[in-house]
Short mmCIF file of C-alpha atoms and ligand atoms in Angstrom, two decimals:
data_model
loop_
_atom_site.label_atom_id
_atom_site.label_comp_id
_atom_site.label_asym_id
_atom_site.label_seq_id
_atom_site.Cartn_x
_atom_site.Cartn_y
_atom_site.Cartn_z
CA MET A 1470 24.95 -58.70 55.45
CA ARG A 1471 27.25 -58.87 58.48
CA ILE A 1472 28.16 -62.19 60.13
CA THR A 1473 28.27 -62.09 63.93
CA GLY A 1474 28.78 -64.66 66.66
CA THR A 1475 25.02 -65.15 66.89
CA THR A 1476 24.19 -65.25 63.18
CA ARG A 1477 21.56 -67.93 62.44
CA LEU A 1478 22.72 -70.30 59.73
CA ALA A 1479 20.90 -72.25 57.02
CA GLY A 1480 21.75 -73.22 53.45
CA ILE A 1481 21.11 -75.50 50.50
CA MET A 1482 22.85 -78.77 49.75
CA GLY A 1483 23.10 -79.82 46.10
CA TRP A 1484 25.59 -81.22 43.58
CA PRO A 1485 26.04 -78.97 41.76
CA VAL A 1486 24.46 -76.15 43.74
CA THR A 1487 25.55 -73.08 41.79
CA HIS A 1488 22.34 -73.04 39.69
CA SER A 1489 20.11 -72.74 42.80
CA ARG A 1490 18.06 -69.57 43.30
CA SER A 1491 17.50 -70.33 46.96
CA PRO A 1492 20.47 -68.20 48.24
CA ALA A 1493 19.04 -65.21 46.35
CA LEU A 1494 15.53 -65.96 47.65
CA HIS A 1495 16.49 -66.32 51.32
CA GLY A 1496 19.02 -63.48 50.99
CA PHE A 1497 16.18 -61.20 49.83
CA TRP A 1498 14.05 -62.14 52.85
CA LEU A 1499 16.99 -61.76 55.25
CA ASP A 1500 17.60 -58.24 53.93
CA GLU A 1501 13.92 -57.42 54.06
CA THR A 1502 13.41 -58.64 57.65
CA GLY A 1503 16.78 -57.43 58.94
CA ILE A 1504 17.31 -60.77 60.70
CA ASP A 1505 20.86 -61.65 61.77
CA GLY A 1506 21.03 -64.71 59.53
CA ALA A 1507 22.93 -66.20 56.60
CA TYR A 1508 21.89 -68.71 53.93
CA LEU A 1509 24.72 -70.45 52.12
CA PRO A 1510 25.15 -72.63 49.04
CA LEU A 1511 26.60 -75.98 50.25
CA PRO A 1512 28.08 -78.13 47.47
CA VAL A 1513 27.79 -81.70 48.79
CA ALA A 1514 28.67 -84.71 46.64
CA PRO A 1515 26.17 -87.61 46.74
CA GLN A 1516 28.52 -89.92 48.68
CA HIS A 1517 28.80 -87.31 51.49
CA ILE A 1518 25.16 -86.46 52.02
CA GLU A 1519 24.75 -88.41 55.25
CA GLN A 1520 27.90 -86.95 56.85
CA ALA A 1521 26.92 -83.45 55.70
CA LEU A 1522 23.41 -83.71 57.15
CA ARG A 1523 24.68 -85.09 60.44
CA ALA A 1524 27.13 -82.16 60.61
CA LEU A 1525 24.31 -79.59 60.51
CA PRO A 1526 23.62 -79.54 64.30
CA ILE A 1527 27.34 -79.84 65.07
CA LEU A 1528 28.07 -76.74 63.03
CA GLY A 1529 25.15 -74.82 64.54
CA PHE A 1530 22.96 -74.82 61.41
CA ARG A 1531 19.21 -74.53 61.95
CA GLY A 1532 18.54 -76.57 58.84
CA CYS A 1533 18.84 -76.61 55.11
CA ASN A 1534 17.14 -77.08 51.77
CA LEU A 1535 17.97 -79.94 49.43
CA THR A 1536 18.16 -79.94 45.67
CA ILE A 1537 19.23 -82.42 43.00
CA PRO A 1538 20.40 -85.16 43.63
CA HIS A 1539 19.71 -85.35 47.39
CA LYS A 1540 15.92 -85.16 47.79
CA GLN A 1541 15.31 -88.94 47.99
CA ALA A 1542 18.60 -90.01 49.60
CA ALA A 1543 18.19 -87.53 52.48
CA LEU A 1544 14.80 -89.01 53.34
CA LEU A 1545 16.62 -92.17 54.48
CA VAL A 1546 19.04 -90.20 56.68
CA VAL A 1547 16.82 -87.89 58.75
CA ASP A 1548 15.33 -88.89 62.10
CA ARG A 1549 11.72 -87.93 61.28
CA VAL A 1550 9.84 -87.39 58.02
CA GLU A 1551 6.54 -85.50 57.98
CA PRO A 1552 3.69 -87.70 56.61
CA LEU A 1553 3.24 -85.59 53.44
CA ALA A 1554 6.92 -85.93 52.51
CA GLN A 1555 6.76 -89.65 53.21
CA ARG A 1556 3.86 -89.99 50.75
CA ILE A 1557 5.65 -87.88 48.12
CA GLY A 1558 8.88 -89.85 48.66
CA ALA A 1559 11.22 -86.86 48.82
CA ILE A 1560 12.27 -84.04 51.17
CA ASN A 1561 13.46 -80.58 50.25
CA THR A 1562 13.64 -78.92 53.68
CA ILE A 1563 15.32 -80.02 56.92
CA ILE A 1564 14.71 -78.54 60.32
CA VAL A 1565 17.26 -79.16 63.09
CA GLY A 1566 15.47 -79.68 66.40
CA PRO A 1567 16.66 -78.40 69.80
CA ASP A 1568 18.07 -81.88 70.52
CA GLY A 1569 20.02 -81.93 67.28
CA SER A 1570 17.61 -84.29 65.52
CA LEU A 1571 16.75 -83.78 61.82
CA GLU A 1572 13.16 -83.44 60.57
CA GLY A 1573 12.51 -83.76 56.83
CA ARG A 1574 9.69 -81.92 55.10
CA ASN A 1575 8.49 -81.42 51.53
CA THR A 1576 7.33 -77.87 50.84
CA ASP A 1577 6.82 -78.20 47.04
CA ALA A 1578 3.14 -79.17 47.57
CA PHE A 1579 2.65 -76.13 49.79
CA GLY A 1580 4.37 -73.92 47.21
CA PHE A 1581 2.22 -75.26 44.40
CA CYS A 1582 -1.05 -74.72 46.29
CA GLU A 1583 -0.17 -71.25 47.57
CA ASN A 1584 0.82 -70.14 44.06
CA LEU A 1585 -2.35 -71.54 42.48
CA ARG A 1586 -4.66 -70.05 45.13
CA GLU A 1587 -2.90 -66.68 44.99
CA THR A 1588 -3.02 -66.45 41.18
CA VAL A 1589 -6.49 -67.94 40.70
CA PRO A 1590 -8.34 -67.13 43.94
CA GLY A 1591 -11.57 -68.54 42.54
CA TRP A 1592 -10.10 -72.01 41.91
CA ASN A 1593 -12.37 -74.61 43.47
CA PRO A 1594 -10.90 -78.09 44.13
CA ALA A 1595 -14.40 -79.56 43.96
CA ALA A 1596 -15.09 -78.10 40.48
CA GLY A 1597 -13.95 -81.23 38.62
CA PRO A 1598 -11.06 -83.48 37.58
CA ALA A 1599 -7.46 -82.25 37.40
CA VAL A 1600 -5.03 -83.30 34.69
CA VAL A 1601 -1.38 -83.58 35.72
CA LEU A 1602 1.22 -84.03 33.00
CA GLY A 1603 4.23 -85.93 34.38
CA ALA A 1604 5.00 -88.45 37.10
CA GLY A 1605 8.42 -87.32 38.34
CA GLY A 1606 9.33 -85.80 41.71
CA ALA A 1607 7.53 -82.52 41.07
CA ALA A 1608 4.39 -84.25 39.76
CA ARG A 1609 4.24 -86.35 42.96
CA ALA A 1610 4.17 -83.14 45.03
CA VAL A 1611 1.51 -81.62 42.75
CA VAL A 1612 -0.73 -84.74 42.93
CA ALA A 1613 -0.34 -84.92 46.73
CA ALA A 1614 -1.25 -81.23 46.99
CA LEU A 1615 -4.33 -81.60 44.80
CA ALA A 1616 -5.50 -84.71 46.65
CA ASP A 1617 -5.08 -82.96 50.02
CA ALA A 1618 -6.88 -79.89 48.69
CA GLY A 1619 -9.93 -82.03 47.92
CA VAL A 1620 -9.69 -82.79 44.19
CA ALA A 1621 -11.64 -86.02 43.81
CA GLU A 1622 -10.28 -87.17 40.41
CA ILE A 1623 -6.72 -86.72 39.20
CA ARG A 1624 -5.71 -87.83 35.69
CA VAL A 1625 -1.95 -88.41 35.41
CA VAL A 1626 -0.49 -88.40 31.89
CA ASN A 1627 3.08 -89.69 31.53
CA ARG A 1628 5.45 -91.14 28.94
CA THR A 1629 6.57 -93.95 31.27
CA LEU A 1630 3.36 -95.57 32.45
CA ALA A 1631 5.09 -97.67 35.13
CA ARG A 1632 6.20 -94.44 36.81
CA ALA A 1633 2.64 -93.07 36.69
CA ALA A 1634 1.36 -96.35 38.16
CA ALA A 1635 3.86 -96.14 41.04
CA LEU A 1636 2.77 -92.55 41.71
CA ALA A 1637 -0.91 -93.56 41.73
CA SER A 1638 -0.24 -96.42 44.09
CA ASP A 1639 1.96 -94.39 46.50
CA LEU A 1640 -0.41 -91.40 46.59
CA SER A 1641 -3.75 -93.14 46.59
CA MET A 1642 -6.09 -92.10 49.37
CA PRO A 1643 -9.74 -92.56 50.24
CA LYS A 1644 -12.15 -90.41 48.18
CA VAL A 1645 -9.49 -89.61 45.54
CA VAL A 1646 -9.35 -91.47 42.20
CA ILE A 1647 -6.00 -91.27 40.40
CA THR A 1648 -6.08 -92.60 36.82
CA ILE A 1649 -3.08 -93.00 34.54
CA HIS A 1650 -2.89 -92.21 30.84
CA SER A 1651 -0.43 -92.33 27.96
CA TRP A 1652 0.25 -89.25 25.84
CA ASP A 1653 -2.10 -90.71 23.18
CA GLU A 1654 -4.92 -89.97 25.61
CA VAL A 1655 -3.88 -86.41 26.54
CA GLY A 1656 -6.76 -84.94 24.47
CA THR A 1657 -9.54 -87.01 25.96
CA ALA A 1658 -8.05 -86.62 29.46
CA GLN A 1659 -8.75 -82.89 29.19
CA GLN A 1660 -12.50 -83.33 28.71
CA ARG A 1661 -14.46 -81.72 31.57
CA ALA A 1662 -11.15 -81.05 33.41
CA ALA A 1663 -11.22 -78.15 35.90
CA LEU A 1664 -7.41 -77.79 36.10
CA LEU A 1665 -4.44 -78.63 33.86
CA VAL A 1666 -0.89 -78.75 35.26
CA ASN A 1667 2.33 -79.34 33.38
CA ALA A 1668 4.71 -81.01 35.85
CA THR A 1669 7.05 -82.48 33.22
CA SER A 1670 10.30 -80.85 32.22
CA LEU A 1671 8.94 -80.37 28.69
CA GLY A 1672 8.98 -76.69 27.71
CA MET A 1673 11.90 -75.90 30.00
CA ALA A 1674 14.88 -74.13 28.38
CA GLY A 1675 17.07 -76.80 26.77
CA GLU A 1676 14.30 -79.46 26.81
CA PRO A 1677 11.86 -80.41 24.03
CA ALA A 1678 8.82 -78.11 23.65
CA LEU A 1679 5.40 -79.00 24.97
CA MET A 1680 2.89 -78.39 22.18
CA LEU A 1681 -0.53 -79.35 23.47
CA ASP A 1682 -3.87 -79.20 21.65
CA LEU A 1683 -6.11 -77.52 24.22
CA SER A 1684 -9.30 -77.61 22.15
CA LEU A 1685 -10.99 -80.18 24.43
CA LEU A 1686 -10.20 -78.23 27.62
CA PRO A 1687 -13.14 -76.19 28.93
CA PRO A 1688 -12.39 -72.47 28.28
CA SER A 1689 -12.53 -71.38 31.94
CA THR A 1690 -10.12 -74.09 33.16
CA PRO A 1691 -6.92 -72.73 34.72
CA VAL A 1692 -3.64 -73.90 33.16
CA VAL A 1693 -0.54 -74.14 35.37
CA ASP A 1694 3.03 -74.69 34.19
CA ILE A 1695 5.49 -75.35 37.01
CA VAL A 1696 8.42 -74.80 34.61
CA TYR A 1697 9.80 -71.30 35.33
CA VAL A 1698 12.59 -70.99 32.74
CA PRO A 1699 11.19 -69.53 30.56
CA LEU A 1700 8.48 -67.92 32.62
CA GLU A 1701 6.03 -67.82 29.70
CA THR A 1702 6.19 -71.34 28.24
CA ASP A 1703 4.61 -72.32 24.92
CA LEU A 1704 1.87 -74.03 26.94
CA LEU A 1705 1.03 -70.87 28.91
CA ALA A 1706 1.14 -68.73 25.75
CA ALA A 1707 -1.28 -71.10 24.02
CA ALA A 1708 -3.58 -71.20 27.05
CA ARG A 1709 -3.49 -67.38 27.34
CA ARG A 1710 -4.51 -67.05 23.68
CA ARG A 1711 -7.53 -69.24 24.35
CA GLY A 1712 -8.50 -67.14 27.39
CA HIS A 1713 -7.66 -69.64 30.14
CA PRO A 1714 -6.49 -68.27 33.50
CA VAL A 1715 -2.73 -69.08 33.58
CA VAL A 1716 -0.28 -69.70 36.45
CA ASP A 1717 3.49 -69.69 35.92
CA GLY A 1718 6.00 -71.70 37.93
CA LEU A 1719 7.97 -68.90 39.60
CA GLY A 1720 5.45 -68.41 42.41
CA MET A 1721 5.69 -72.10 43.39
CA LEU A 1722 9.45 -71.78 43.62
CA LEU A 1723 9.15 -68.71 45.86
CA HIS A 1724 6.34 -69.96 48.10
CA GLN A 1725 8.07 -73.34 48.71
CA GLY A 1726 10.88 -71.44 50.46
CA ARG A 1727 8.58 -69.82 53.05
CA PRO A 1728 8.19 -72.70 55.57
CA GLY A 1729 11.96 -73.23 55.82
CA PHE A 1730 12.69 -69.51 56.29
CA GLU A 1731 10.00 -69.21 58.94
CA ALA A 1732 11.32 -72.28 60.86
CA TRP A 1733 15.03 -71.30 60.72
CA PHE A 1734 14.88 -67.57 61.09
CA GLY A 1735 11.64 -67.17 63.04
CA ALA A 1736 9.82 -64.55 60.94
CA PRO A 1737 6.90 -64.81 58.50
CA VAL A 1738 7.69 -63.78 54.89
CA ARG A 1739 5.67 -63.00 51.80
CA VAL A 1740 5.96 -63.39 48.04
CA THR A 1741 5.83 -59.88 46.66
CA THR A 1742 6.22 -58.35 43.22
CA GLU A 1743 9.62 -56.99 44.35
CA LEU A 1744 10.74 -60.50 45.25
CA ARG A 1745 9.50 -61.89 41.90
CA ALA A 1746 11.41 -59.16 40.07
CA ALA A 1747 14.61 -59.80 42.05
CA ILE A 1748 14.55 -63.54 41.35
CA LEU A 1749 13.59 -63.05 37.70
CA ALA A 1750 16.63 -60.80 37.34
CA THR A 1751 18.90 -63.61 38.59
CA LEU A 1752 17.25 -66.04 36.13
CA ALA A 1753 17.76 -63.63 33.24
CA ALA A 1754 21.39 -63.01 34.22
CA THR A 1755 22.35 -66.69 33.86
CA ARG A 1756 20.44 -67.54 30.70
P1 NAP B 1239 11.86 -85.46 36.95
O1 NAP B 1239 11.61 -86.20 38.25
O2 NAP B 1239 13.10 -85.77 36.19
O3 NAP B 1239 10.55 -85.78 36.02
C1 NAP B 1239 10.51 -85.34 34.68
C2 NAP B 1239 9.11 -85.59 34.09
O4 NAP B 1239 9.11 -85.07 32.76
C3 NAP B 1239 8.74 -87.07 33.99
O5 NAP B 1239 7.35 -87.21 34.11
C4 NAP B 1239 9.19 -87.40 32.56
O6 NAP B 1239 8.54 -88.51 32.00
C5 NAP B 1239 8.81 -86.14 31.82
N1 NAP B 1239 9.61 -85.97 30.60
C6 NAP B 1239 10.89 -85.56 30.52
N2 NAP B 1239 11.26 -85.54 29.22
C7 NAP B 1239 10.18 -85.96 28.49
C8 NAP B 1239 9.94 -86.14 27.11
N3 NAP B 1239 10.92 -85.90 26.18
N4 NAP B 1239 8.72 -86.58 26.70
C9 NAP B 1239 7.77 -86.80 27.63
N5 NAP B 1239 7.92 -86.65 28.96
C10 NAP B 1239 9.13 -86.24 29.38
O7 NAP B 1239 11.83 -83.90 37.17
P2 NAP B 1239 11.02 -83.06 38.30
O8 NAP B 1239 11.91 -82.85 39.44
O9 NAP B 1239 9.72 -83.72 38.48
O10 NAP B 1239 10.88 -81.64 37.58
C11 NAP B 1239 9.98 -81.47 36.47
C12 NAP B 1239 9.96 -79.99 36.07
O11 NAP B 1239 9.39 -79.23 37.14
C13 NAP B 1239 11.32 -79.34 35.84
O12 NAP B 1239 11.23 -78.49 34.74
C14 NAP B 1239 11.60 -78.54 37.09
O13 NAP B 1239 12.40 -77.42 36.88
C15 NAP B 1239 10.19 -78.14 37.47
N6 NAP B 1239 10.02 -77.84 38.88
C16 NAP B 1239 9.54 -76.62 39.25
C17 NAP B 1239 9.37 -76.34 40.58
C18 NAP B 1239 8.91 -74.98 41.01
O14 NAP B 1239 9.05 -74.64 42.17
N7 NAP B 1239 8.29 -74.23 40.13
C19 NAP B 1239 9.66 -77.31 41.57
C20 NAP B 1239 10.12 -78.55 41.17
C21 NAP B 1239 10.30 -78.82 39.81
P3 NAP B 1239 9.12 -90.01 32.23
O15 NAP B 1239 8.67 -90.42 33.61
O16 NAP B 1239 8.53 -90.78 31.14
O17 NAP B 1239 10.62 -89.91 32.11
#
């Protein structure tokens, strides 16, 4: 990479930001497309997020991604928030407009859907209820994505029921029923389900395992785990043994980066096996 006077700039703000795979992801695409661009890690402490975002147009940045802990706070700073991100309650991508204004988007829902449709092309949103485990930030994006895709019934299972209730109320829309369930009901919630998604942090390296009895889940139902460290979680291994189509979380991470890249750097990009291998290598190197 060579920086010139016309290099297009973008980056990711987080605190800390060193764990982020986004510089490797966008760096891969910049190399692949040969675009004169740079994507930088930007360590920004929580108390400086507003100043840092307002500095983007001043410094000539075309936008940025946001990671922990800025995804909710930034929503209150930007000038416009796309309706999907407003419903989810968080933004992860900012586009600087020609007038220097900031537009906030959430691309996690897009990433989730693209990954699911790419891995299980036959998945039909109208086939039946979806079970979503979790009610945190990622679960909100997953539920919004499923509702927008046309899933008519979404069963949300979460430890903290008040959080699930807030999700159901914020994301409710006509023709979509969102029900909430405690973990005691996780077995019955799987009955007749046409999709199961883990959107909790259970099963992630360093977190408690997710050991789920899948015996009530119809055998052809796809099982998605959005956790990507490790890539093959206990849940996916159990689902694979039972013959379910399985979808790991890495593809969601990669696809969610596409809209930002395309807006900042002006070229379409794809998620390829080479890209997956490159990002997997960075995950393995830091484990
Ligand atoms: P979050 O907002 O902190 O939510 C965590 C969720 O996990 C909550 O529903 C929480 O339940 C549940 N949970 C945590 N520990 C639990 C436990 N011991 N028992 C039962 N439930 C527990 O986190 P997030 O941002 O939604 O992220 C969730 C996971 O998704 C993370 O592993 C993250 O890496 C992954 N993720 C992946 C992608 C991707 O692109 N593949 C994108 C975003 C996130 P309570 O509400 O009861 O606390």
